[in-house]
Amino acid sequence: MGLSGYLIEKYNNMAGAYTCNRLVEEAKRLGIDLRIIGIHDTNVTADGIFNCGQLLGKRDFVINRYKWGKLKDRINELGERSYNDIHSFNRYINKYQQLRDIKSLDFLVPKYVLGTALLPYEEVVRKVGTPFVAKGLESSMGEQISLVESPEDYRRLLDTYGPEKELLFEEYISTSYGRDMRIFSLRGEVIAGMIRKSQGDFRANVALGASVEPLEITDSIRLLARDIYLCSSVEFVGIDLLFGEDKPYFCEINVMPGLEGIEESSGKNIAGMIMETIKGDFEDEQTGS
């Protein structure tokens, strides 16, 4: 019997979603039965896990591409392996946890404060400078990220998020305005990289319309990717770096990175590399290597 897996996404029907459809396409090429399981089409009872009324059975592996809630954790119990491993996935969704755990001599870490918008503005400025960047801890695609340039901007955070939401307040790296680096790493090996450039926005997310171009991969970039893997154990990861004067600054890692921009800019079949790696794990297991 061939290899089979679940790909956890938002909905069963992900028409037009580049990354998950590329993974399914490459799985099919390799003879792998990869089924998309939408969290919003799934429920759990004492009798099991149901997707659109159908009881889900065991499969060889699970690919995690949805951040929120407990349903994804329960679905992971149906797979012999998970990619990225659900424990690392859950831990490193959180941007504060990344800053706390991930270290390398080949990048700098921005000054930061973890707190809520009830912190006095002057206290945040004293610790990270002005302007500064405010980030939601589990946001993606440029959402919940804003540049705070005044007390009025800061007060808007409280109006938007309320007094309970924890935020990261980070030093603003002006040398990286409107541009950053995205590296795709597979088990600590750099597969591809790109420079993302925005027009008129300090954020450089492809989801917000940034353009992409290839990035030259240096020995320093290879070393920091290795360090990030050793710190996090995240196997398939997007690494975002900001341009500094001497060294790059660590921005964040993405445990469910999109593939469209990186495949476009590099010309590489990254979805295929992911699926080939997964297939190889099970082949190695069967041969005892």
mmCIF file with all atom_site columns, C-alpha atoms in Angstrom, residues 170-279:
data_model
loop_
_atom_site.group_PDB
_atom_site.id
_atom_site.type_symbol
_atom_site.label_atom_id
_atom_site.label_alt_id
_atom_site.label_comp_id
_atom_site.label_asym_id
_atom_site.label_entity_id
_atom_site.label_seq_id
_atom_site.pdbx_PDB_ins_code
_atom_site.Cartn_x
_atom_site.Cartn_y
_atom_site.Cartn_z
_atom_site.occupancy
_atom_site.B_iso_or_equiv
_atom_site.pdbx_formal_charge
_atom_site.auth_seq_id
_atom_site.auth_comp_id
_atom_site.auth_asym_id
_atom_site.auth_atom_id
_atom_site.pdbx_PDB_model_num
ATOM 1   C CA . GLU A 1 170 ? 10.487 45.747 18.688  1.00 0.00 ? 170 GLU A CA 1
ATOM 2   C CA . GLU A 1 171 ? 13.292 48.056 17.711  1.00 0.00 ? 171 GLU A CA 1
ATOM 3   C CA . TYR A 1 172 ? 12.677 49.455 14.208  1.00 0.00 ? 172 TYR A CA 1
ATOM 4   C CA . ILE A 1 173 ? 15.471 48.519 11.801  1.00 0.00 ? 173 ILE A CA 1
ATOM 5   C CA . SER A 1 174 ? 15.433 51.494 9.437   1.00 0.00 ? 174 SER A CA 1
ATOM 6   C CA . THR A 1 175 ? 18.084 49.989 7.115   1.00 0.00 ? 175 THR A CA 1
ATOM 7   C CA . SER A 1 176 ? 15.513 47.362 6.111   1.00 0.00 ? 176 SER A CA 1
ATOM 8   C CA . TYR A 1 177 ? 12.571 49.670 5.348   1.00 0.00 ? 177 TYR A CA 1
ATOM 9   C CA . GLY A 1 178 ? 10.330 48.041 2.752   1.00 0.00 ? 178 GLY A CA 1
ATOM 10  C CA . ARG A 1 179 ? 12.599 45.063 2.145   1.00 0.00 ? 179 ARG A CA 1
ATOM 11  C CA . ASP A 1 180 ? 13.676 41.859 3.812   1.00 0.00 ? 180 ASP A CA 1
ATOM 12  C CA . MET A 1 181 ? 15.134 38.432 3.100   1.00 0.00 ? 181 MET A CA 1
ATOM 13  C CA . ARG A 1 182 ? 13.182 35.177 3.093   1.00 0.00 ? 182 ARG A CA 1
ATOM 14  C CA . ILE A 1 183 ? 15.176 31.948 3.205   1.00 0.00 ? 183 ILE A CA 1
ATOM 15  C CA . PHE A 1 184 ? 13.677 28.510 2.818   1.00 0.00 ? 184 PHE A CA 1
ATOM 16  C CA . SER A 1 185 ? 15.487 25.894 4.869   1.00 0.00 ? 185 SER A CA 1
ATOM 17  C CA . LEU A 1 186 ? 14.986 22.135 4.846   1.00 0.00 ? 186 LEU A CA 1
ATOM 18  C CA . ARG A 1 187 ? 16.407 20.507 7.995   1.00 0.00 ? 187 ARG A CA 1
ATOM 19  C CA . GLY A 1 188 ? 18.963 23.270 8.331   1.00 0.00 ? 188 GLY A CA 1
ATOM 20  C CA . GLU A 1 189 ? 20.020 23.269 4.689   1.00 0.00 ? 189 GLU A CA 1
ATOM 21  C CA . VAL A 1 190 ? 19.246 26.398 2.685   1.00 0.00 ? 190 VAL A CA 1
ATOM 22  C CA . ILE A 1 191 ? 17.249 25.433 -0.399  1.00 0.00 ? 191 ILE A CA 1
ATOM 23  C CA . ALA A 1 192 ? 16.470 28.900 -1.767  1.00 0.00 ? 192 ALA A CA 1
ATOM 24  C CA . GLY A 1 193 ? 16.284 32.542 -0.824  1.00 0.00 ? 193 GLY A CA 1
ATOM 25  C CA . MET A 1 194 ? 14.649 35.709 -2.050  1.00 0.00 ? 194 MET A CA 1
ATOM 26  C CA . ILE A 1 195 ? 14.631 39.439 -1.411  1.00 0.00 ? 195 ILE A CA 1
ATOM 27  C CA . ARG A 1 196 ? 11.155 40.892 -0.954  1.00 0.00 ? 196 ARG A CA 1
ATOM 28  C CA . LYS A 1 197 ? 10.615 44.561 -1.797  1.00 0.00 ? 197 LYS A CA 1
ATOM 29  C CA . SER A 1 198 ? 7.571  46.662 -1.031  1.00 0.00 ? 198 SER A CA 1
ATOM 30  C CA . GLN A 1 199 ? 6.423  49.911 -2.591  1.00 0.00 ? 199 GLN A CA 1
ATOM 31  C CA . GLY A 1 200 ? 5.575  52.425 0.133   1.00 0.00 ? 200 GLY A CA 1
ATOM 32  C CA . ASP A 1 201 ? 5.156  50.034 3.088   1.00 0.00 ? 201 ASP A CA 1
ATOM 33  C CA . PHE A 1 202 ? 7.718  49.179 5.758   1.00 0.00 ? 202 PHE A CA 1
ATOM 34  C CA . ARG A 1 203 ? 6.480  45.558 5.593   1.00 0.00 ? 203 ARG A CA 1
ATOM 35  C CA . ALA A 1 204 ? 7.704  43.387 2.709   1.00 0.00 ? 204 ALA A CA 1
ATOM 36  C CA . ASN A 1 205 ? 5.201  40.534 2.645   1.00 0.00 ? 205 ASN A CA 1
ATOM 37  C CA . VAL A 1 206 ? 4.342  38.931 -0.695  1.00 0.00 ? 206 VAL A CA 1
ATOM 38  C CA . ALA A 1 207 ? 0.742  38.740 0.561   1.00 0.00 ? 207 ALA A CA 1
ATOM 39  C CA . LEU A 1 208 ? 0.776  42.561 0.687   1.00 0.00 ? 208 LEU A CA 1
ATOM 40  C CA . GLY A 1 209 ? 2.041  42.902 -2.872  1.00 0.00 ? 209 GLY A CA 1
ATOM 41  C CA . ALA A 1 210 ? 5.814  42.881 -2.430  1.00 0.00 ? 210 ALA A CA 1
ATOM 42  C CA . SER A 1 211 ? 7.935  41.959 -5.442  1.00 0.00 ? 211 SER A CA 1
ATOM 43  C CA . VAL A 1 212 ? 10.539 39.192 -5.214  1.00 0.00 ? 212 VAL A CA 1
ATOM 44  C CA . GLU A 1 213 ? 13.998 38.578 -6.635  1.00 0.00 ? 213 GLU A CA 1
ATOM 45  C CA . PRO A 1 214 ? 16.641 35.893 -6.000  1.00 0.00 ? 214 PRO A CA 1
ATOM 46  C CA . LEU A 1 215 ? 18.922 36.205 -2.969  1.00 0.00 ? 215 LEU A CA 1
ATOM 47  C CA . GLU A 1 216 ? 22.581 35.231 -3.096  1.00 0.00 ? 216 GLU A CA 1
ATOM 48  C CA . ILE A 1 217 ? 23.135 32.515 -0.483  1.00 0.00 ? 217 ILE A CA 1
ATOM 49  C CA . THR A 1 218 ? 26.288 33.211 1.532   1.00 0.00 ? 218 THR A CA 1
ATOM 50  C CA . ASP A 1 219 ? 28.155 31.017 4.005   1.00 0.00 ? 219 ASP A CA 1
ATOM 51  C CA . SER A 1 220 ? 26.787 33.202 6.812   1.00 0.00 ? 220 SER A CA 1
ATOM 52  C CA . ILE A 1 221 ? 23.202 32.535 5.698   1.00 0.00 ? 221 ILE A CA 1
ATOM 53  C CA . ARG A 1 222 ? 23.921 28.809 5.576   1.00 0.00 ? 222 ARG A CA 1
ATOM 54  C CA . LEU A 1 223 ? 25.324 28.907 9.110   1.00 0.00 ? 223 LEU A CA 1
ATOM 55  C CA . LEU A 1 224 ? 22.406 30.809 10.601  1.00 0.00 ? 224 LEU A CA 1
ATOM 56  C CA . ALA A 1 225 ? 19.928 28.427 8.955   1.00 0.00 ? 225 ALA A CA 1
ATOM 57  C CA . ARG A 1 226 ? 21.774 25.519 10.551  1.00 0.00 ? 226 ARG A CA 1
ATOM 58  C CA . ASP A 1 227 ? 21.710 27.284 13.927  1.00 0.00 ? 227 ASP A CA 1
ATOM 59  C CA . ILE A 1 228 ? 17.968 27.927 13.659  1.00 0.00 ? 228 ILE A CA 1
ATOM 60  C CA . TYR A 1 229 ? 17.328 24.258 12.929  1.00 0.00 ? 229 TYR A CA 1
ATOM 61  C CA . LEU A 1 230 ? 19.471 23.167 15.885  1.00 0.00 ? 230 LEU A CA 1
ATOM 62  C CA . CYS A 1 231 ? 17.611 25.597 18.173  1.00 0.00 ? 231 CYS A CA 1
ATOM 63  C CA . SER A 1 232 ? 14.077 24.856 16.971  1.00 0.00 ? 232 SER A CA 1
ATOM 64  C CA . SER A 1 233 ? 14.017 21.398 15.279  1.00 0.00 ? 233 SER A CA 1
ATOM 65  C CA . VAL A 1 234 ? 11.616 22.915 12.716  1.00 0.00 ? 234 VAL A CA 1
ATOM 66  C CA . GLU A 1 235 ? 12.249 20.914 9.555   1.00 0.00 ? 235 GLU A CA 1
ATOM 67  C CA . PHE A 1 236 ? 10.626 22.992 6.792   1.00 0.00 ? 236 PHE A CA 1
ATOM 68  C CA . VAL A 1 237 ? 10.910 26.665 7.656   1.00 0.00 ? 237 VAL A CA 1
ATOM 69  C CA . GLY A 1 238 ? 10.800 30.134 6.181   1.00 0.00 ? 238 GLY A CA 1
ATOM 70  C CA . ILE A 1 239 ? 13.401 32.383 7.823   1.00 0.00 ? 239 ILE A CA 1
ATOM 71  C CA . ASP A 1 240 ? 12.823 36.135 7.627   1.00 0.00 ? 240 ASP A CA 1
ATOM 72  C CA . LEU A 1 241 ? 15.802 38.451 8.096   1.00 0.00 ? 241 LEU A CA 1
ATOM 73  C CA . LEU A 1 242 ? 16.077 42.229 8.066   1.00 0.00 ? 242 LEU A CA 1
ATOM 74  C CA . PHE A 1 243 ? 18.924 44.110 6.429   1.00 0.00 ? 243 PHE A CA 1
ATOM 75  C CA . GLY A 1 244 ? 21.371 45.511 8.974   1.00 0.00 ? 244 GLY A CA 1
ATOM 76  C CA . GLU A 1 245 ? 24.498 47.575 8.442   1.00 0.00 ? 245 GLU A CA 1
ATOM 77  C CA . ASP A 1 246 ? 26.938 44.759 9.256   1.00 0.00 ? 246 ASP A CA 1
ATOM 78  C CA . LYS A 1 247 ? 24.823 41.670 9.945   1.00 0.00 ? 247 LYS A CA 1
ATOM 79  C CA . PRO A 1 248 ? 21.210 40.788 9.245   1.00 0.00 ? 248 PRO A CA 1
ATOM 80  C CA . TYR A 1 249 ? 18.679 41.071 12.054  1.00 0.00 ? 249 TYR A CA 1
ATOM 81  C CA . PHE A 1 250 ? 16.452 38.149 12.969  1.00 0.00 ? 250 PHE A CA 1
ATOM 82  C CA . CYS A 1 251 ? 12.829 38.966 12.181  1.00 0.00 ? 251 CYS A CA 1
ATOM 83  C CA . GLU A 1 252 ? 10.962 35.668 12.585  1.00 0.00 ? 252 GLU A CA 1
ATOM 84  C CA . ILE A 1 253 ? 10.583 32.118 11.363  1.00 0.00 ? 253 ILE A CA 1
ATOM 85  C CA . ASN A 1 254 ? 7.479  30.856 9.637   1.00 0.00 ? 254 ASN A CA 1
ATOM 86  C CA . VAL A 1 255 ? 6.525  27.270 10.461  1.00 0.00 ? 255 VAL A CA 1
ATOM 87  C CA . MET A 1 256 ? 3.974  27.148 7.612   1.00 0.00 ? 256 MET A CA 1
ATOM 88  C CA . PRO A 1 257 ? 5.686  29.206 4.902   1.00 0.00 ? 257 PRO A CA 1
ATOM 89  C CA . GLY A 1 258 ? 4.027  29.920 1.607   1.00 0.00 ? 258 GLY A CA 1
ATOM 90  C CA . LEU A 1 259 ? 5.813  28.607 -1.474  1.00 0.00 ? 259 LEU A CA 1
ATOM 91  C CA . GLU A 1 260 ? 4.621  30.838 -4.316  1.00 0.00 ? 260 GLU A CA 1
ATOM 92  C CA . GLY A 1 261 ? 7.166  33.637 -3.992  1.00 0.00 ? 261 GLY A CA 1
ATOM 93  C CA . ILE A 1 262 ? 10.127 31.380 -3.224  1.00 0.00 ? 262 ILE A CA 1
ATOM 94  C CA . GLU A 1 263 ? 9.374  28.993 -6.106  1.00 0.00 ? 263 GLU A CA 1
ATOM 95  C CA . GLU A 1 264 ? 8.843  31.921 -8.469  1.00 0.00 ? 264 GLU A CA 1
ATOM 96  C CA . SER A 1 265 ? 12.055 33.722 -7.531  1.00 0.00 ? 265 SER A CA 1
ATOM 97  C CA . SER A 1 266 ? 14.295 30.639 -7.329  1.00 0.00 ? 266 SER A CA 1
ATOM 98  C CA . GLY A 1 267 ? 12.814 28.507 -10.113 1.00 0.00 ? 267 GLY A CA 1
ATOM 99  C CA . LYS A 1 268 ? 13.092 25.518 -7.767  1.00 0.00 ? 268 LYS A CA 1
ATOM 100 C CA . ASN A 1 269 ? 10.501 22.837 -7.082  1.00 0.00 ? 269 ASN A CA 1
ATOM 101 C CA . ILE A 1 270 ? 10.358 23.353 -3.318  1.00 0.00 ? 270 ILE A CA 1
ATOM 102 C CA . ALA A 1 271 ? 7.023  21.536 -2.941  1.00 0.00 ? 271 ALA A CA 1
ATOM 103 C CA . GLY A 1 272 ? 8.625  18.543 -4.613  1.00 0.00 ? 272 GLY A CA 1
ATOM 104 C CA . MET A 1 273 ? 11.624 18.674 -2.259  1.00 0.00 ? 273 MET A CA 1
ATOM 105 C CA . ILE A 1 274 ? 9.293  18.674 0.747   1.00 0.00 ? 274 ILE A CA 1
ATOM 106 C CA . MET A 1 275 ? 7.299  15.688 -0.472  1.00 0.00 ? 275 MET A CA 1
ATOM 107 C CA . GLU A 1 276 ? 10.432 13.801 -1.526  1.00 0.00 ? 276 GLU A CA 1
ATOM 108 C CA . THR A 1 277 ? 11.870 14.333 1.967   1.00 0.00 ? 277 THR A CA 1
ATOM 109 C CA . ILE A 1 278 ? 8.722  12.977 3.585   1.00 0.00 ? 278 ILE A CA 1
ATOM 110 C CA . LYS A 1 279 ? 8.681  9.980  1.254   1.00 0.00 ? 279 LYS A CA 1
#
